Structure formats: structure tokens, C-alpha cells
Amino acid sequence: MKTVPPRFEILLVAEFTESDEGPPTAANALRSALVEATGETGASGYPRYAGNGMEADIDPETRTVEALLIDGYEVDYGLSVRVVDAPAV
């Protein structure tokens, strides 16, 4: 059985463009949240993470967000999400 990381940081950013100079950080994200594994599996079949108003199904291997709610709402078009390692606690 594969190990599920206990936490990630989710960064809500403006749409990705080719001119982006590097990966986004919490400092330049529109919103960020530290999310913890809930122990549940989402409808997507991937582990569910939640915290700070965000709830997401995340593929831990590829860090792809398969489903996301922010304050109970879906993300608007033109925004995208990045998943990064959670800062050391």
C-alpha cells in the first residue's frame, strides 16, 4: 500500500502562462491553505485533504488536484491550483 502524505499546501493562482518565471509560492498566490489528509477517499478515488476553507481530492503521486472546493464553492474559470510540499511544522 502506498503512503499518503499527511499534508500539502494548496496555492490558488491566476491562470498559468508560458512567461511564468518559476513555480508559484504562497507569497504570490491569490490564496493558500495548508490541508491535512482526512483519511477519507473522495469521489475521484483519491485521498481527501481539508483545511483553511479548502477541500480537495489530490493524487499524491502526481500532485494533481482532481476535485476542489474553496469555502464550499468550485473554482472560477481562469484560476488554477498548484500543490506543493507543506512547510515544515
mmCIF file with all atom_site columns, C-alpha atoms in Angstrom:
data_model
loop_
_atom_site.group_PDB
_atom_site.id
_atom_site.type_symbol
_atom_site.label_atom_id
_atom_site.label_alt_id
_atom_site.label_comp_id
_atom_site.label_asym_id
_atom_site.label_entity_id
_atom_site.label_seq_id
_atom_site.pdbx_PDB_ins_code
_atom_site.Cartn_x
_atom_site.Cartn_y
_atom_site.Cartn_z
_atom_site.occupancy
_atom_site.B_iso_or_equiv
_atom_site.pdbx_formal_charge
_atom_site.auth_seq_id
_atom_site.auth_comp_id
_atom_site.auth_asym_id
_atom_site.auth_atom_id
_atom_site.pdbx_PDB_model_num
ATOM 1  C CA . MET A 1 1  ? 0.000   0.000  0.000   1.00 0.00 ? 1  MET A CA 1
ATOM 2  C CA . LYS A 1 2  ? 1.307   3.451  -0.910  1.00 0.00 ? 2  LYS A CA 1
ATOM 3  C CA . THR A 1 3  ? 1.911   6.052  1.761   1.00 0.00 ? 3  THR A CA 1
ATOM 4  C CA . VAL A 1 4  ? -0.331  9.099  1.609   1.00 0.00 ? 4  VAL A CA 1
ATOM 5  C CA . PRO A 1 5  ? 1.447   12.335 2.602   1.00 0.00 ? 5  PRO A CA 1
ATOM 6  C CA . PRO A 1 6  ? -0.161  13.778 5.754   1.00 0.00 ? 6  PRO A CA 1
ATOM 7  C CA . ARG A 1 7  ? -0.363  17.337 4.391   1.00 0.00 ? 7  ARG A CA 1
ATOM 8  C CA . PHE A 1 8  ? 0.122   19.581 1.386   1.00 0.00 ? 8  PHE A CA 1
ATOM 9  C CA . GLU A 1 9  ? -0.089  23.281 0.696   1.00 0.00 ? 9  GLU A CA 1
ATOM 10 C CA . ILE A 1 10 ? -2.582  24.302 -1.984  1.00 0.00 ? 10 ILE A CA 1
ATOM 11 C CA . LEU A 1 11 ? -1.919  27.521 -3.884  1.00 0.00 ? 11 LEU A CA 1
ATOM 12 C CA . LEU A 1 12 ? -4.704  29.233 -5.835  1.00 0.00 ? 12 LEU A CA 1
ATOM 13 C CA . VAL A 1 13 ? -3.057  31.223 -8.620  1.00 0.00 ? 13 VAL A CA 1
ATOM 14 C CA . ALA A 1 14 ? -4.012  33.154 -11.723 1.00 0.00 ? 14 ALA A CA 1
ATOM 15 C CA . GLU A 1 15 ? -4.007  31.047 -14.878 1.00 0.00 ? 15 GLU A CA 1
ATOM 16 C CA . PHE A 1 16 ? -0.578  29.628 -15.827 1.00 0.00 ? 16 PHE A CA 1
ATOM 17 C CA . THR A 1 17 ? 1.215   31.309 -18.693 1.00 0.00 ? 17 THR A CA 1
ATOM 18 C CA . GLU A 1 18 ? 4.397   30.463 -20.590 1.00 0.00 ? 18 GLU A CA 1
ATOM 19 C CA . SER A 1 19 ? 6.078   33.600 -19.221 1.00 0.00 ? 19 SER A CA 1
ATOM 20 C CA . ASP A 1 20 ? 5.854   32.460 -15.603 1.00 0.00 ? 20 ASP A CA 1
ATOM 21 C CA . GLU A 1 21 ? 9.388   32.563 -14.239 1.00 0.00 ? 21 GLU A CA 1
ATOM 22 C CA . GLY A 1 22 ? 9.048   29.742 -11.743 1.00 0.00 ? 22 GLY A CA 1
ATOM 23 C CA . PRO A 1 23 ? 6.685   27.822 -9.537  1.00 0.00 ? 23 PRO A CA 1
ATOM 24 C CA . PRO A 1 24 ? 4.206   29.854 -7.500  1.00 0.00 ? 24 PRO A CA 1
ATOM 25 C CA . THR A 1 25 ? 4.735   30.448 -3.802  1.00 0.00 ? 25 THR A CA 1
ATOM 26 C CA . ALA A 1 26 ? 2.338   31.315 -1.006  1.00 0.00 ? 26 ALA A CA 1
ATOM 27 C CA . ALA A 1 27 ? 3.636   34.891 -1.246  1.00 0.00 ? 27 ALA A CA 1
ATOM 28 C CA . ASN A 1 28 ? 2.372   35.342 -4.825  1.00 0.00 ? 28 ASN A CA 1
ATOM 29 C CA . ALA A 1 29 ? -0.724  33.109 -4.632  1.00 0.00 ? 29 ALA A CA 1
ATOM 30 C CA . LEU A 1 30 ? -4.188  34.636 -4.537  1.00 0.00 ? 30 LEU A CA 1
ATOM 31 C CA . ARG A 1 31 ? -4.910  32.284 -1.650  1.00 0.00 ? 31 ARG A CA 1
ATOM 32 C CA . SER A 1 32 ? -3.097  29.428 0.020   1.00 0.00 ? 32 SER A CA 1
ATOM 33 C CA . ALA A 1 33 ? -4.091  26.770 2.510   1.00 0.00 ? 33 ALA A CA 1
ATOM 34 C CA . LEU A 1 34 ? -2.347  24.063 4.460   1.00 0.00 ? 34 LEU A CA 1
ATOM 35 C CA . VAL A 1 35 ? -4.522  20.960 4.060   1.00 0.00 ? 35 VAL A CA 1
ATOM 36 C CA . GLU A 1 36 ? -4.345  17.732 6.046   1.00 0.00 ? 36 GLU A CA 1
ATOM 37 C CA . ALA A 1 37 ? -5.312  14.224 4.972   1.00 0.00 ? 37 ALA A CA 1
ATOM 38 C CA . THR A 1 38 ? -8.788  13.411 6.282   1.00 0.00 ? 38 THR A CA 1
ATOM 39 C CA . GLY A 1 39 ? -8.441  9.643  5.972   1.00 0.00 ? 39 GLY A CA 1
ATOM 40 C CA . GLU A 1 40 ? -11.344 9.629  3.519   1.00 0.00 ? 40 GLU A CA 1
ATOM 41 C CA . THR A 1 41 ? -11.325 8.955  -0.203  1.00 0.00 ? 41 THR A CA 1
ATOM 42 C CA . GLY A 1 42 ? -13.102 11.439 -2.445  1.00 0.00 ? 42 GLY A CA 1
ATOM 43 C CA . ALA A 1 43 ? -15.493 10.657 -5.287  1.00 0.00 ? 43 ALA A CA 1
ATOM 44 C CA . SER A 1 44 ? -12.469 10.808 -7.613  1.00 0.00 ? 44 SER A CA 1
ATOM 45 C CA . GLY A 1 45 ? -10.911 7.843  -5.811  1.00 0.00 ? 45 GLY A CA 1
ATOM 46 C CA . TYR A 1 46 ? -8.018  9.909  -4.469  1.00 0.00 ? 46 TYR A CA 1
ATOM 47 C CA . PRO A 1 47 ? -7.304  10.844 -0.841  1.00 0.00 ? 47 PRO A CA 1
ATOM 48 C CA . ARG A 1 48 ? -9.260  13.791 0.533   1.00 0.00 ? 48 ARG A CA 1
ATOM 49 C CA . TYR A 1 49 ? -7.437  16.726 2.135   1.00 0.00 ? 49 TYR A CA 1
ATOM 50 C CA . ALA A 1 50 ? -9.052  19.620 4.010   1.00 0.00 ? 50 ALA A CA 1
ATOM 51 C CA . GLY A 1 51 ? -8.130  22.748 5.901   1.00 0.00 ? 51 GLY A CA 1
ATOM 52 C CA . ASN A 1 52 ? -8.370  26.534 5.958   1.00 0.00 ? 52 ASN A CA 1
ATOM 53 C CA . GLY A 1 53 ? -11.543 26.601 3.860   1.00 0.00 ? 53 GLY A CA 1
ATOM 54 C CA . MET A 1 54 ? -10.269 24.277 1.130   1.00 0.00 ? 54 MET A CA 1
ATOM 55 C CA . GLU A 1 55 ? -11.261 20.668 0.493   1.00 0.00 ? 55 GLU A CA 1
ATOM 56 C CA . ALA A 1 56 ? -9.537  18.712 -2.270  1.00 0.00 ? 56 ALA A CA 1
ATOM 57 C CA . ASP A 1 57 ? -9.048  15.241 -3.707  1.00 0.00 ? 57 ASP A CA 1
ATOM 58 C CA . ILE A 1 58 ? -5.325  15.061 -4.522  1.00 0.00 ? 58 ILE A CA 1
ATOM 59 C CA . ASP A 1 59 ? -3.377  12.378 -6.383  1.00 0.00 ? 59 ASP A CA 1
ATOM 60 C CA . PRO A 1 60 ? -0.348  12.169 -4.071  1.00 0.00 ? 60 PRO A CA 1
ATOM 61 C CA . GLU A 1 61 ? 1.950   10.791 -6.791  1.00 0.00 ? 61 GLU A CA 1
ATOM 62 C CA . THR A 1 62 ? 1.369   13.452 -9.435  1.00 0.00 ? 62 THR A CA 1
ATOM 63 C CA . ARG A 1 63 ? 0.042   16.173 -7.120  1.00 0.00 ? 63 ARG A CA 1
ATOM 64 C CA . THR A 1 64 ? -2.898  16.631 -9.431  1.00 0.00 ? 64 THR A CA 1
ATOM 65 C CA . VAL A 1 65 ? -5.976  18.159 -7.846  1.00 0.00 ? 65 VAL A CA 1
ATOM 66 C CA . GLU A 1 66 ? -8.907  16.046 -9.011  1.00 0.00 ? 66 GLU A CA 1
ATOM 67 C CA . ALA A 1 67 ? -11.610 17.991 -7.134  1.00 0.00 ? 67 ALA A CA 1
ATOM 68 C CA . LEU A 1 68 ? -11.537 21.255 -5.187  1.00 0.00 ? 68 LEU A CA 1
ATOM 69 C CA . LEU A 1 69 ? -13.927 23.352 -3.143  1.00 0.00 ? 69 LEU A CA 1
ATOM 70 C CA . ILE A 1 70 ? -12.948 26.702 -1.662  1.00 0.00 ? 70 ILE A CA 1
ATOM 71 C CA . ASP A 1 71 ? -15.284 27.877 1.085   1.00 0.00 ? 71 ASP A CA 1
ATOM 72 C CA . GLY A 1 72 ? -17.792 25.368 -0.327  1.00 0.00 ? 72 GLY A CA 1
ATOM 73 C CA . TYR A 1 73 ? -17.617 26.684 -3.914  1.00 0.00 ? 73 TYR A CA 1
ATOM 74 C CA . GLU A 1 74 ? -15.967 25.450 -7.103  1.00 0.00 ? 74 GLU A CA 1
ATOM 75 C CA . VAL A 1 75 ? -13.017 27.414 -8.500  1.00 0.00 ? 75 VAL A CA 1
ATOM 76 C CA . ASP A 1 76 ? -13.801 30.113 -11.088 1.00 0.00 ? 76 ASP A CA 1
ATOM 77 C CA . TYR A 1 77 ? -12.526 29.756 -14.655 1.00 0.00 ? 77 TYR A CA 1
ATOM 78 C CA . GLY A 1 78 ? -9.194  31.458 -15.226 1.00 0.00 ? 78 GLY A CA 1
ATOM 79 C CA . LEU A 1 79 ? -7.796  30.349 -11.874 1.00 0.00 ? 79 LEU A CA 1
ATOM 80 C CA . SER A 1 80 ? -5.654  27.301 -11.336 1.00 0.00 ? 80 SER A CA 1
ATOM 81 C CA . VAL A 1 81 ? -4.317  25.346 -8.415  1.00 0.00 ? 81 VAL A CA 1
ATOM 82 C CA . ARG A 1 82 ? -0.828  24.138 -7.584  1.00 0.00 ? 82 ARG A CA 1
ATOM 83 C CA . VAL A 1 83 ? 0.058   21.609 -4.890  1.00 0.00 ? 83 VAL A CA 1
ATOM 84 C CA . VAL A 1 84 ? 3.401   21.942 -3.102  1.00 0.00 ? 84 VAL A CA 1
ATOM 85 C CA . ASP A 1 85 ? 5.036   20.299 -0.110  1.00 0.00 ? 85 ASP A CA 1
ATOM 86 C CA . ALA A 1 86 ? 3.696   21.679 3.136   1.00 0.00 ? 86 ALA A CA 1
ATOM 87 C CA . PRO A 1 87 ? 6.131   23.870 5.018   1.00 0.00 ? 87 PRO A CA 1
ATOM 88 C CA . ALA A 1 88 ? 7.907   22.156 7.893   1.00 0.00 ? 88 ALA A CA 1
ATOM 89 C CA . VAL A 1 89 ? 5.896   22.362 11.082  1.00 0.00 ? 89 VAL A CA 1
#
